[in-house]
């Protein structure tokens, strides 16, 4: 009597909502009356057949029992194994059910949640069907539930999280559960003991169950093989204890949290979500929507080849962690002096005139698409969030200036340069780990080199008539003259890597010179700068006296410009000529000696030109040859080059090509082109 009272009280305490009528019948009765028939289904089951009064309790298959005091029922004696009275002992509590692969073909009865001491249920690899009963969430002691590999269907009841007090493992892999993964009722449920959650290979739909990322103890999470969609939240990548993750074969989309690029998870964790899921560790890089629609296959292929680098830039954003906008220290001066943002602890964004609207957060969170990989940097077209337009990012690799002190002056001089024929530098970022980003306005990456040499590869390439080529050359010359001018009593800014691939050309044939002063200044360590120089030599742009970067000077830029001008006139790659043992100037000399001067010009140039002398063509050729004089002192200055090009314009220069509206191209405002 005393025992029965205690038991009733216990049940009231732990499973309060269950009626005493059920409780008083005892676990054995509950097992026989409810659990056995439900699990068995229509077909008698050999394992379940042992659960009967004519068999001693210790021989009932797959069950463990405990006493009221919590002691396990001992079945290790012959007496116990033969005791037929045990099954009539209403004080015994069911502690565990372990019948995996037992050909169970029934359903889970609601009473599964009514065993007050039931700690573990292993019913994997059976043929159980029907729903997971809502009442399972009432099981007061359940810590391990393994129902994997059945045919359970319907929604997962939210009450499952009521088990969180004790739940350590929940395996529902390989069922037919559907609907959204329900959130716990309490907003602060952290399910601290849950180590393993396997909901894989079901039919769950809806968004990523973000509440899971608050489950602090989770080590293994499998959501693979469902129909989940939408973005993967950053908070998932922030889960410290997570050791195994499977989000594969869903319909997730958007960029993966950048932090995954630095995690131990491989692409195995994210496969099969389609192309809309991107970013490290997937090989699918994140590209801006416009890049996909109009940039076409080439952009994507380049992106794929450089996927690692894409992630590296995204990773920078992550490495900085959270940052606070209100730390901005504004030092804005008249005329747009640089402004610094962030502090030493988080990396620093120095913004220049016209870049005041950029924030560290925006720059680091921009999604990038690789447009070019140079020896010392990778160039991205990056899209700012929230319709903020595009920027060009140049991520300097190792081998750039080591610290803020050595980078600062060089970068500031680049940042101050403003000319309509220069791609303006708007900001410079230096991270704590030495990573550096140059932030420029974005202009479509159509280089003079591509225009001249891509041939049929460049679809809808405009005709490059002599007036158009002249306009491009003059624009580039003006930009270099501006850099060489040496304003405010400072030394001239040397470009250092003048070449046709560093001249962008817009649809009005306005030239914009890029990459200026990166090589000539101390932005690169000597070894990296020498590599650029070696490339310049191989490609035919290097002045003969330029044996080391230290000798970069305005006149070495002039030499390179002379080669570029010959390239424009002749339509030939300087590298091809140089590799054949002849540079472009030698080819011209030979042609002049043979009185075949007109033959050096590109056919497209010569086309509409009736009188080469009157159209400025001959003058341009002479000028280019002067620029390529072997002796530096014999070369004209860039200012002189500009003057001569202006003086010898093509005859039809009164055409729309030279209208003021087109030469002034609004380079002073950041582009908002998509
Ligand atoms: C009871 O279990 C034994 C095996 O332990 C089995 O042989 C017998 O058929 C079962 N009786 C019933 C009624 O299921
Ligand atoms: C058999 O089990 C009953 C109920 O727990 C117990 O009272 C009895 O002593 C046991 N008999 C033997 C021989 O162990
Ligand atoms: C949830 O947590 C927050 C902060 O951690 C707390 O302010 C709030 O009261 C909690 N809510 C509940 C229902 O416990
Ligand atoms: C992830 O889940 C999918 C679908 O269930 C499965 O095919 C794949 O093998 C799993 N990957 C890993 C690494 O476990
Ligand atoms: C995946 O999601 C996209 C929308 O994000 C949808 O158009 C597509 O039909 C979904 N695919 C599947 C297989 O559900």
XYZ file of C-alpha atoms and ligand atoms in Angstrom:
744
model
C 0.000 0.000 0.000
C 2.753 2.311 0.976
C 4.584 1.480 -2.257
C 1.560 2.086 -4.375
C 1.044 5.531 -2.822
C 4.673 6.470 -3.403
C 4.437 5.383 -7.001
C 1.301 7.371 -7.618
C 2.954 10.459 -6.175
C 6.036 9.923 -8.280
C 3.982 9.608 -11.408
C 2.087 12.727 -10.576
C 5.344 14.536 -10.199
C 7.098 13.372 -13.291
C 4.303 12.766 -15.694
C 1.690 14.932 -14.172
C -0.661 15.032 -17.083
C -1.241 11.318 -17.280
C -4.323 9.964 -15.642
C -3.789 7.827 -12.596
C -5.695 5.028 -14.219
C -2.867 4.522 -16.692
C -0.189 5.081 -14.105
C -1.546 2.660 -11.592
C -1.587 -0.155 -14.086
C 2.201 -0.120 -14.039
C 4.789 -0.191 -16.778
C 4.423 -3.889 -17.440
C 0.716 -3.540 -18.005
C 1.216 -0.466 -20.175
C 3.760 -2.349 -22.207
C 1.500 -5.316 -22.742
C -1.734 -3.392 -23.251
C -0.547 -0.533 -25.440
C 3.020 -0.776 -26.614
C 3.119 -4.369 -27.766
C -0.017 -4.323 -29.943
C 0.887 -0.946 -31.445
C 4.446 -1.861 -32.399
C 3.437 -5.230 -33.685
C 0.895 -4.014 -36.158
C -1.046 -6.581 -38.095
C 1.684 -9.219 -38.173
C 2.700 -11.227 -35.091
C 6.311 -10.483 -34.268
C 8.705 -13.046 -32.866
C 10.498 -10.580 -30.610
C 7.336 -9.054 -29.238
C 5.858 -12.526 -28.663
C 8.274 -12.928 -25.759
C 6.519 -10.111 -23.951
C 3.925 -12.341 -22.270
C 2.942 -13.487 -18.854
C 4.014 -17.052 -19.429
C 7.588 -15.915 -19.974
C 9.734 -14.626 -17.078
C 10.198 -10.873 -17.351
C 13.960 -11.182 -17.613
C 13.509 -13.071 -20.901
C 11.340 -10.452 -22.597
C 13.358 -9.338 -25.591
C 14.903 -5.928 -25.896
C 13.875 -4.488 -22.570
C 15.658 -3.258 -19.491
C 13.922 -2.486 -16.237
C 14.655 -0.593 -13.103
C 13.278 -0.518 -9.609
C 11.525 2.407 -8.042
C 14.714 3.451 -6.338
C 16.409 3.685 -9.725
C 18.415 0.491 -9.413
C 18.536 -1.649 -12.551
C 16.630 -4.891 -12.326
C 19.257 -7.585 -12.122
C 18.690 -10.511 -14.447
C 22.071 -12.105 -13.987
C 20.898 -14.858 -11.676
C 19.122 -18.023 -12.669
C 16.455 -17.286 -10.066
C 15.681 -13.926 -11.549
C 15.627 -15.305 -15.073
C 13.109 -17.905 -13.934
C 10.933 -15.604 -11.792
C 7.445 -15.538 -13.259
C 6.221 -13.182 -10.550
C 8.366 -10.286 -11.718
C 5.996 -9.436 -14.524
C 3.279 -8.908 -11.967
C 5.436 -6.492 -10.001
C 3.781 -3.156 -10.690
C 6.738 -1.356 -9.128
C 9.136 -2.208 -11.951
C 9.823 0.599 -14.376
C 10.720 0.259 -18.021
C 14.182 1.778 -18.547
C 15.022 0.921 -22.132
C 13.604 -0.556 -25.312
C 16.173 -1.880 -27.729
C 14.735 -3.649 -30.747
C 16.557 -2.455 -33.836
C 15.970 -4.372 -37.065
C 13.291 -6.468 -35.397
C 10.735 -6.381 -38.206
C 8.389 -4.205 -36.209
C 5.657 -3.100 -38.567
C 3.259 -1.094 -36.442
C 3.094 2.461 -35.178
C 4.397 4.388 -32.235
C 1.657 4.559 -29.602
C 1.088 7.758 -27.645
C 1.848 5.762 -24.499
C 5.516 5.674 -25.483
C 5.654 8.980 -23.664
C 4.045 7.596 -20.523
C 6.857 5.467 -19.141
C 8.260 7.535 -16.309
C 11.744 6.023 -16.279
C 12.217 5.249 -19.949
C 15.657 6.563 -20.853
C 16.373 5.094 -24.234
C 14.426 3.857 -27.234
C 16.266 2.129 -30.067
C 13.812 1.105 -32.737
C 15.871 1.827 -35.827
C 15.615 -0.164 -39.052
C 12.111 -1.427 -38.618
C 9.002 -0.774 -40.651
C 7.218 1.513 -38.216
C 4.840 3.917 -39.890
C 2.500 6.722 -38.946
C 3.375 9.861 -37.025
C 5.740 10.574 -34.197
C 3.172 10.938 -31.409
C 2.853 14.306 -29.801
C 2.832 12.598 -26.400
C 6.365 11.353 -26.877
C 7.431 14.791 -25.752
C 6.078 13.990 -22.309
C 8.532 11.183 -21.675
C 10.182 12.482 -18.558
C 13.447 10.565 -18.686
C 14.113 10.033 -22.354
C 17.663 10.870 -23.360
C 18.193 8.728 -26.448
C 15.649 8.270 -29.183
C 16.597 6.339 -32.284
C 13.824 5.856 -34.795
C 16.012 5.981 -37.891
C 15.238 3.874 -40.900
C 11.501 3.485 -40.498
C 8.572 4.812 -42.475
C 7.413 7.446 -40.042
C 5.498 10.255 -41.704
C 3.725 13.481 -40.938
C 5.127 16.429 -39.091
C 7.586 16.258 -36.263
C 5.664 17.499 -33.217
C 7.150 20.565 -31.550
C 6.751 18.757 -28.249
C 9.865 16.800 -29.181
C 11.875 19.699 -27.724
C 10.138 19.194 -24.389
C 12.625 16.367 -24.067
C 15.478 18.870 -24.080
C 16.095 18.599 -20.352
C 17.668 15.214 -20.920
C 17.779 14.552 -24.630
C 21.296 13.704 -25.823
C 20.676 11.935 -29.118
C 17.779 12.186 -31.536
C 17.958 10.070 -34.651
C 15.145 10.254 -37.154
C 17.254 9.650 -40.263
C 15.605 7.926 -43.180
C 11.911 8.351 -42.538
C 9.245 10.235 -44.438
C 8.760 13.090 -42.010
C 7.602 16.280 -43.657
C 6.729 19.899 -43.058
C 8.905 22.452 -41.378
C 11.235 21.432 -38.597
C 9.346 22.796 -35.607
C 10.871 25.282 -33.237
C 10.799 24.746 -29.492
C 8.055 26.512 -27.589
C 10.440 28.422 -25.365
C 12.407 31.104 -27.168
C 15.450 30.397 -25.067
C 15.603 26.661 -25.433
C 19.218 25.733 -25.824
C 18.803 21.971 -25.491
C 22.127 21.901 -23.734
C 22.526 18.149 -23.590
C 21.673 17.408 -27.193
C 24.874 16.209 -28.868
C 23.480 14.501 -31.922
C 20.567 15.495 -34.096
C 19.959 13.477 -37.228
C 16.953 14.515 -39.281
C 18.589 13.499 -42.551
C 16.889 11.742 -45.444
C 13.362 12.845 -44.671
C 11.055 15.239 -46.455
C 11.432 18.238 -44.218
C 10.823 21.521 -45.977
C 10.914 25.192 -45.107
C 13.875 27.303 -44.108
C 16.934 26.386 -42.139
C 15.846 25.751 -38.529
C 17.881 28.626 -37.131
C 16.865 27.870 -33.554
C 19.152 24.839 -33.732
C 22.164 27.105 -33.740
C 21.309 28.033 -30.161
C 21.699 24.383 -29.138
C 25.003 24.839 -27.449
C 25.997 21.245 -27.009
C 25.372 20.060 -30.551
C 28.285 18.118 -32.023
C 26.685 16.303 -34.915
C 23.953 17.746 -37.093
C 22.541 15.992 -40.122
C 19.858 17.743 -42.140
C 21.002 16.204 -45.430
C 18.612 14.830 -47.979
C 15.590 16.954 -47.177
C 13.793 19.756 -49.006
C 15.030 22.607 -46.908
C 15.597 25.866 -48.714
C 16.688 29.439 -48.251
C 19.885 30.784 -46.747
C 22.178 29.084 -44.265
C 22.488 31.394 -41.265
C 25.819 32.747 -40.127
C 25.054 31.534 -36.630
C 25.509 27.954 -37.815
C 29.140 28.621 -38.644
C 29.567 30.126 -35.203
C 28.625 26.905 -33.378
C 31.775 26.035 -31.569
C 31.146 22.441 -30.695
C 29.923 21.279 -34.076
C 32.090 18.471 -35.410
C 29.919 16.909 -38.068
C 27.534 18.733 -40.352
C 25.495 17.564 -43.309
C 23.344 20.015 -45.237
C 23.810 18.186 -48.525
C 21.026 17.454 -50.965
C 18.614 20.147 -49.932
C 17.659 23.308 -51.768
C 19.643 25.784 -49.711
C 20.738 28.904 -51.541
C 22.770 32.036 -51.175
C 26.306 32.452 -49.914
C 27.482 30.089 -47.211
C 28.561 31.829 -44.040
C 32.090 33.061 -44.743
C 33.321 31.407 -41.560
C 32.894 28.001 -43.155
C 35.888 28.700 -45.366
C 38.031 28.535 -42.254
C 36.237 25.598 -40.659
C 37.025 21.915 -40.822
C 33.926 21.217 -42.899
C 34.534 20.230 -46.481
C 32.282 20.530 -49.462
C 30.913 17.108 -48.473
C 28.749 18.946 -45.968
C 27.064 21.121 -48.577
C 26.841 19.137 -51.803
C 23.780 18.796 -53.958
C 22.075 22.071 -53.189
C 22.224 23.388 -56.709
C 24.152 26.341 -58.018
C 22.362 28.855 -55.835
C 24.350 27.744 -52.798
C 27.819 29.159 -53.109
C 30.983 30.087 -51.336
C 33.630 28.110 -49.543
C 34.057 25.229 -49.035
C 31.928 24.608 -52.107
C 33.734 25.079 -55.386
C 30.825 27.181 -56.560
C 31.949 30.767 -56.010
C 29.414 33.436 -55.253
C 28.920 35.676 -58.230
C 26.827 38.737 -58.462
C 23.528 38.212 -60.242
C 24.536 40.503 -63.094
C 27.727 38.521 -63.525
C 25.683 35.429 -64.094
C 23.173 36.871 -66.461
C 25.322 39.050 -68.659
C 28.893 38.138 -67.839
C 28.199 34.704 -69.192
C 30.175 31.561 -69.054
C 33.619 33.128 -69.116
C 33.055 34.984 -65.889
C 31.833 31.888 -64.165
C 34.732 29.823 -65.431
C 37.228 32.392 -64.262
C 35.383 32.449 -60.989
C 35.561 28.686 -60.691
C 39.266 28.646 -61.371
C 39.781 31.176 -58.668
C 37.243 29.927 -56.197
C 39.796 29.704 -53.455
C 40.740 33.300 -53.804
C 37.129 34.397 -53.849
C 36.661 32.742 -50.536
C 39.821 34.299 -49.239
C 38.391 37.730 -49.744
C 35.113 36.792 -48.232
C 37.023 35.249 -45.397
C 38.604 38.575 -44.642
C 35.206 39.849 -43.775
C 34.723 37.061 -41.356
C 38.131 37.405 -39.801
C 37.294 40.859 -38.661
C 34.369 39.604 -36.668
C 31.841 42.068 -35.589
C 32.621 45.677 -35.844
C 30.918 48.771 -34.752
C 29.898 51.560 -37.017
C 30.078 54.155 -34.307
C 33.832 53.822 -34.042
C 34.210 55.885 -37.139
C 36.758 58.562 -36.668
C 36.128 61.288 -39.136
C 39.017 63.474 -40.063
C 37.399 64.960 -43.093
C 39.228 67.953 -44.315
C 38.535 70.394 -47.046
C 39.176 68.835 -50.417
C 38.386 65.378 -49.268
C 41.346 64.156 -47.289
C 41.262 60.572 -46.207
C 39.078 59.398 -43.414
C 39.869 56.448 -41.243
C 37.438 53.956 -39.977
C 37.783 51.087 -37.565
C 40.673 50.831 -35.169
C 43.902 48.889 -34.961
C 42.152 45.893 -33.491
C 39.921 45.237 -36.474
C 41.809 46.371 -39.461
C 41.450 49.767 -40.935
C 39.693 51.351 -43.845
C 41.230 54.540 -45.116
C 38.821 56.296 -47.434
C 39.688 58.912 -49.998
C 37.727 61.556 -51.781
C 34.566 60.093 -53.237
C 34.807 57.018 -51.021
C 33.269 58.585 -47.948
C 30.130 56.528 -48.369
C 32.027 53.267 -48.052
C 32.053 51.493 -44.728
C 34.336 48.740 -43.575
C 31.406 46.422 -43.151
C 30.131 47.054 -46.660
C 33.494 46.530 -48.266
C 34.236 43.341 -46.407
C 30.792 41.912 -46.980
C 30.662 42.656 -50.681
C 30.278 39.553 -52.815
C 33.053 39.243 -55.332
C 33.573 37.826 -58.766
C 37.078 37.396 -60.033
C 37.802 39.439 -63.140
C 41.543 39.046 -63.312
C 44.403 37.397 -61.531
C 47.610 39.364 -61.670
C 50.896 38.189 -60.223
C 50.634 40.239 -57.068
C 46.888 40.583 -56.708
C 43.488 39.307 -57.640
C 40.965 41.704 -59.074
C 37.310 41.342 -58.205
C 34.172 42.981 -59.293
C 32.381 43.203 -55.977
C 28.802 44.033 -55.329
C 27.907 46.062 -52.288
C 24.885 44.873 -50.357
C 21.536 46.632 -50.581
C 21.955 47.995 -54.076
C 25.074 49.928 -53.191
C 26.501 49.407 -56.660
C 29.741 47.729 -57.635
C 33.331 48.366 -56.707
C 36.577 46.931 -57.924
C 38.665 45.241 -55.285
C 42.309 44.412 -55.680
C 43.376 41.986 -53.016
C 47.126 42.170 -52.635
C 48.767 38.873 -51.940
C 51.703 38.310 -49.692
C 54.588 40.333 -50.846
C 52.918 43.672 -50.479
C 54.034 46.293 -48.015
C 54.279 44.898 -44.542
C 52.648 47.415 -42.290
C 50.572 50.527 -42.216
C 53.654 52.699 -41.844
C 55.181 51.598 -45.123
C 51.885 51.301 -47.002
C 50.401 54.551 -45.837
C 52.343 57.189 -47.751
C 52.289 55.233 -51.016
C 48.581 54.543 -50.768
C 47.770 58.133 -49.871
C 49.509 59.375 -52.981
C 47.513 56.965 -55.109
C 44.355 57.932 -53.260
C 44.850 61.603 -53.985
C 45.202 61.145 -57.719
C 42.025 62.295 -59.457
C 41.839 62.495 -63.213
C 39.109 61.573 -65.633
C 41.427 59.096 -67.314
C 42.407 57.332 -64.114
C 40.392 54.685 -62.294
C 40.065 56.391 -58.914
C 41.120 54.701 -55.699
C 38.351 55.258 -53.163
C 39.594 53.365 -50.169
C 42.330 51.190 -48.805
C 41.860 48.453 -46.295
C 44.509 46.819 -44.224
C 43.488 43.896 -42.051
C 45.056 42.671 -38.892
C 46.654 39.769 -40.689
C 48.298 41.954 -43.272
C 45.721 41.452 -45.997
C 45.254 44.536 -48.101
C 42.488 45.629 -50.368
C 42.579 48.496 -52.798
C 39.040 49.691 -53.443
C 38.474 51.370 -56.791
C 35.457 52.505 -58.701
C 34.199 49.709 -60.851
C 34.380 50.048 -64.598
C 33.544 47.208 -66.941
C 36.681 45.231 -67.465
C 37.146 45.942 -71.148
C 40.820 46.532 -71.648
C 42.585 48.080 -74.574
C 44.505 44.843 -74.840
C 41.320 42.839 -75.274
C 39.922 45.309 -77.770
C 43.061 45.195 -79.868
C 43.867 41.530 -79.687
C 40.849 39.481 -78.685
C 39.755 39.323 -82.323
C 36.630 37.304 -82.883
C 36.678 36.200 -79.248
C 35.245 39.507 -78.168
C 31.669 39.587 -79.304
C 30.341 42.874 -80.565
C 33.790 44.404 -80.592
C 33.460 47.914 -81.948
C 35.395 48.941 -85.019
C 38.646 50.505 -83.856
C 39.081 53.276 -86.349
C 42.047 55.623 -86.162
C 40.049 58.439 -84.496
C 38.907 56.036 -81.807
C 42.396 54.695 -81.227
C 43.710 58.227 -81.101
C 41.180 59.139 -78.471
C 42.147 56.166 -76.340
C 45.863 56.896 -76.660
C 45.385 60.551 -75.848
C 43.331 59.704 -72.763
C 45.986 57.344 -71.475
C 48.708 59.891 -72.220
C 46.834 62.563 -70.276
C 46.501 60.285 -67.283
C 50.227 59.570 -67.269
C 51.097 63.231 -67.767
C 48.900 64.024 -64.787
C 50.659 61.445 -62.627
C 54.069 62.707 -63.703
C 53.197 66.287 -62.989
C 54.323 66.076 -59.356
C 51.781 68.265 -57.638
C 52.238 70.095 -54.336
C 55.983 69.988 -54.772
C 56.002 66.219 -54.454
C 57.930 63.835 -56.646
C 56.078 62.541 -59.703
C 53.909 59.501 -59.303
C 55.337 56.820 -61.585
C 52.909 54.321 -62.997
C 55.430 51.529 -63.250
C 53.368 49.087 -65.294
C 52.027 50.859 -68.367
C 50.553 48.289 -70.743
C 47.432 47.893 -72.821
C 45.885 45.525 -70.287
C 46.018 48.335 -67.719
C 43.937 50.663 -69.847
C 40.169 50.249 -69.562
C 38.086 51.556 -72.423
C 34.430 52.467 -72.093
C 31.813 52.556 -74.805
C 32.741 56.135 -75.735
C 36.408 55.149 -76.066
C 37.342 57.054 -72.965
C 40.502 55.472 -71.593
C 40.928 54.877 -67.896
C 44.339 53.896 -66.688
C 44.446 51.509 -63.794
C 47.059 49.906 -61.567
C 49.028 53.120 -61.418
C 51.724 53.545 -58.813
C 51.307 50.045 -57.449
C 54.659 48.888 -58.794
C 56.493 52.174 -58.846
C 55.706 52.992 -55.236
C 56.650 50.874 -52.256
C 53.360 49.065 -52.172
C 55.025 45.836 -53.217
C 58.080 44.271 -51.651
C 61.022 44.146 -54.076
C 60.556 40.512 -55.044
C 56.909 41.020 -56.010
C 57.758 44.206 -57.905
C 60.568 42.464 -59.782
C 58.118 39.787 -60.879
C 55.927 42.475 -62.415
C 58.980 43.906 -64.110
C 59.956 40.532 -65.524
C 56.460 40.236 -66.991
C 56.812 43.731 -68.484
C 60.051 42.617 -70.137
C 58.515 39.439 -71.493
C 55.582 41.422 -72.833
C 57.827 43.999 -74.472
C 57.016 47.091 -72.392
C 60.142 47.350 -70.308
C 62.554 50.183 -71.024
C 66.079 48.896 -71.698
C 67.605 50.752 -68.755
C 64.976 49.485 -66.343
C 66.917 46.671 -64.730
C 65.409 47.078 -61.288
C 62.250 48.552 -59.873
C 64.285 51.226 -58.153
C 64.954 52.735 -61.544
C 61.270 53.195 -62.335
C 60.971 56.806 -63.490
C 58.677 58.954 -65.608
C 60.853 58.185 -68.634
C 60.456 54.439 -68.207
C 56.689 55.045 -68.256
C 57.212 57.049 -71.455
C 59.003 54.109 -73.047
C 56.164 51.761 -72.117
C 53.651 54.274 -73.448
C 55.587 54.421 -76.720
C 55.248 50.668 -77.042
C 51.545 50.948 -76.208
C 51.119 53.593 -78.903
C 52.862 51.360 -81.452
C 50.592 48.536 -80.339
C 47.592 50.778 -80.973
C 48.856 51.809 -84.404
C 50.045 48.407 -85.533
C 47.451 46.240 -83.853
C 50.228 43.862 -82.847
C 51.028 42.420 -79.469
C 54.400 43.722 -78.300
C 55.072 40.351 -76.713
C 54.773 38.458 -79.992
C 57.280 40.726 -81.679
C 59.631 40.649 -78.687
C 59.516 36.875 -78.487
C 60.340 36.613 -82.155
C 63.550 38.557 -81.451
C 62.160 41.844 -82.754
C 60.486 44.476 -80.679
C 57.864 46.763 -82.189
C 60.310 49.682 -82.702
C 62.657 47.413 -84.681
C 59.789 46.308 -86.909
C 58.913 49.927 -87.621
C 62.541 50.820 -88.378
C 62.813 47.937 -90.796
C 59.573 48.939 -92.523
C 60.681 52.562 -92.845
C 64.008 51.483 -94.357
C 62.141 49.386 -96.868
C 59.869 52.339 -97.627
C 56.907 50.272 -96.548
C 55.837 52.497 -93.699
C 52.134 52.278 -94.476
C 52.308 48.544 -94.073
C 53.069 48.726 -90.377
C 49.651 50.157 -89.628
C 46.832 47.898 -88.631
C 44.499 47.396 -91.589
C 41.617 48.820 -89.579
C 43.637 51.958 -88.853
C 44.696 52.509 -92.419
C 41.172 51.921 -93.658
C 39.353 55.249 -93.664
C 42.603 57.262 -93.776
C 43.225 59.037 -97.109
C 46.321 60.982 -96.137
C 48.330 59.478 -93.285
C 50.242 62.712 -92.773
C 47.142 64.905 -92.633
C 45.324 62.523 -90.338
C 48.116 62.558 -87.758
C 48.956 58.943 -88.341
C 52.561 59.491 -89.374
C 53.096 61.969 -86.531
C 51.771 59.434 -84.056
C 54.158 56.815 -85.380
C 57.094 59.190 -85.082
C 56.021 60.172 -81.606
C 55.801 56.550 -80.545
C 59.269 55.898 -81.916
C 60.574 58.911 -80.006
C 59.073 57.540 -76.800
C 60.902 54.260 -77.436
C 64.303 55.908 -77.801
C 66.887 53.613 -76.207
C 68.399 56.542 -74.342
C 65.982 57.784 -71.708
C 67.029 61.408 -72.004
C 66.054 61.438 -75.683
C 62.427 60.568 -74.894
C 59.816 63.294 -74.681
C 57.948 63.943 -71.452
C 54.352 62.788 -71.160
C 53.263 66.420 -71.249
C 55.000 66.748 -74.610
C 53.380 63.530 -75.807
C 49.955 64.921 -74.913
C 50.721 68.186 -76.689
C 51.786 66.425 -79.887
C 48.822 64.049 -79.888
C 46.452 66.973 -79.430
C 48.140 68.866 -82.222
C 47.889 65.996 -84.666
C 44.357 64.883 -84.305
C 42.652 62.799 -86.977
C 40.777 64.947 -89.470
C 37.293 63.885 -88.544
C 37.927 64.845 -84.961
C 34.948 67.170 -85.181
C 32.732 64.111 -85.112
C 30.718 63.180 -82.067
C 33.700 61.267 -80.810
C 35.299 64.390 -79.431
C 32.257 66.157 -78.124
C 32.909 67.522 -74.652
C 30.183 65.375 -73.197
C 32.143 62.318 -74.135
C 35.596 63.343 -73.110
C 34.253 64.390 -69.715
C 33.053 61.088 -68.531
C 32.057 61.618 -64.949
C 35.035 59.784 -63.526
C 34.697 61.810 -60.374
C 31.585 60.048 -59.187
C 31.531 56.451 -58.079
C 29.752 54.293 -60.563
C 26.556 52.667 -59.581
C 26.573 50.358 -62.528
C 25.401 46.877 -61.610
C 5.063 -16.260 -24.774
O 6.483 -16.295 -25.028
C 6.993 -17.528 -25.397
C 8.480 -17.410 -25.636
O 9.072 -16.754 -24.554
C 6.307 -18.057 -26.625
O 6.780 -19.344 -26.942
C 4.813 -18.074 -26.437
O 4.172 -18.437 -27.644
C 4.341 -16.729 -26.012
N 2.895 -16.770 -25.730
C 2.088 -15.884 -26.283
C 0.655 -16.028 -25.860
O 2.443 -15.023 -27.071
C 10.307 -12.988 -7.841
O 9.890 -11.614 -7.977
C 9.021 -11.137 -6.942
C 8.564 -9.761 -7.327
O 9.642 -8.858 -7.470
C 9.783 -11.192 -5.631
O 8.934 -10.763 -4.621
C 10.244 -12.622 -5.369
O 11.037 -12.685 -4.222
C 11.061 -13.142 -6.544
N 11.335 -14.577 -6.353
C 12.578 -15.046 -6.410
C 12.693 -16.536 -6.221
O 13.553 -14.310 -6.594
C 15.474 34.648 -22.795
O 16.786 35.129 -22.674
C 16.866 36.511 -22.594
C 18.306 36.921 -22.564
O 19.143 35.836 -22.588
C 16.133 36.986 -21.356
O 16.173 38.396 -21.270
C 14.698 36.522 -21.417
O 14.039 36.867 -20.222
C 14.637 35.039 -21.613
N 13.247 34.641 -21.805
C 12.710 33.605 -21.221
C 11.287 33.323 -21.522
O 13.329 32.903 -20.424
C 24.785 13.784 -46.225
O 23.449 13.449 -46.431
C 23.167 12.944 -47.712
C 21.663 12.723 -47.785
O 21.206 12.013 -46.672
C 23.959 11.678 -47.958
O 23.713 11.204 -49.248
C 25.427 11.978 -47.796
O 26.179 10.797 -47.910
C 25.703 12.607 -46.457
N 27.068 13.027 -46.411
C 27.852 12.761 -45.374
C 29.227 13.282 -45.474
O 27.473 12.136 -44.402
C 14.613 25.264 -54.980
O 14.348 26.604 -54.657
C 14.083 27.437 -55.767
C 13.854 28.826 -55.247
O 14.861 29.190 -54.379
C 12.861 26.924 -56.511
O 12.647 27.703 -57.636
C 13.088 25.480 -56.899
O 11.932 24.972 -57.478
C 13.452 24.650 -55.702
N 13.778 23.302 -56.122
C 13.248 22.235 -55.542
C 13.691 20.928 -56.088
O 12.459 22.323 -54.618
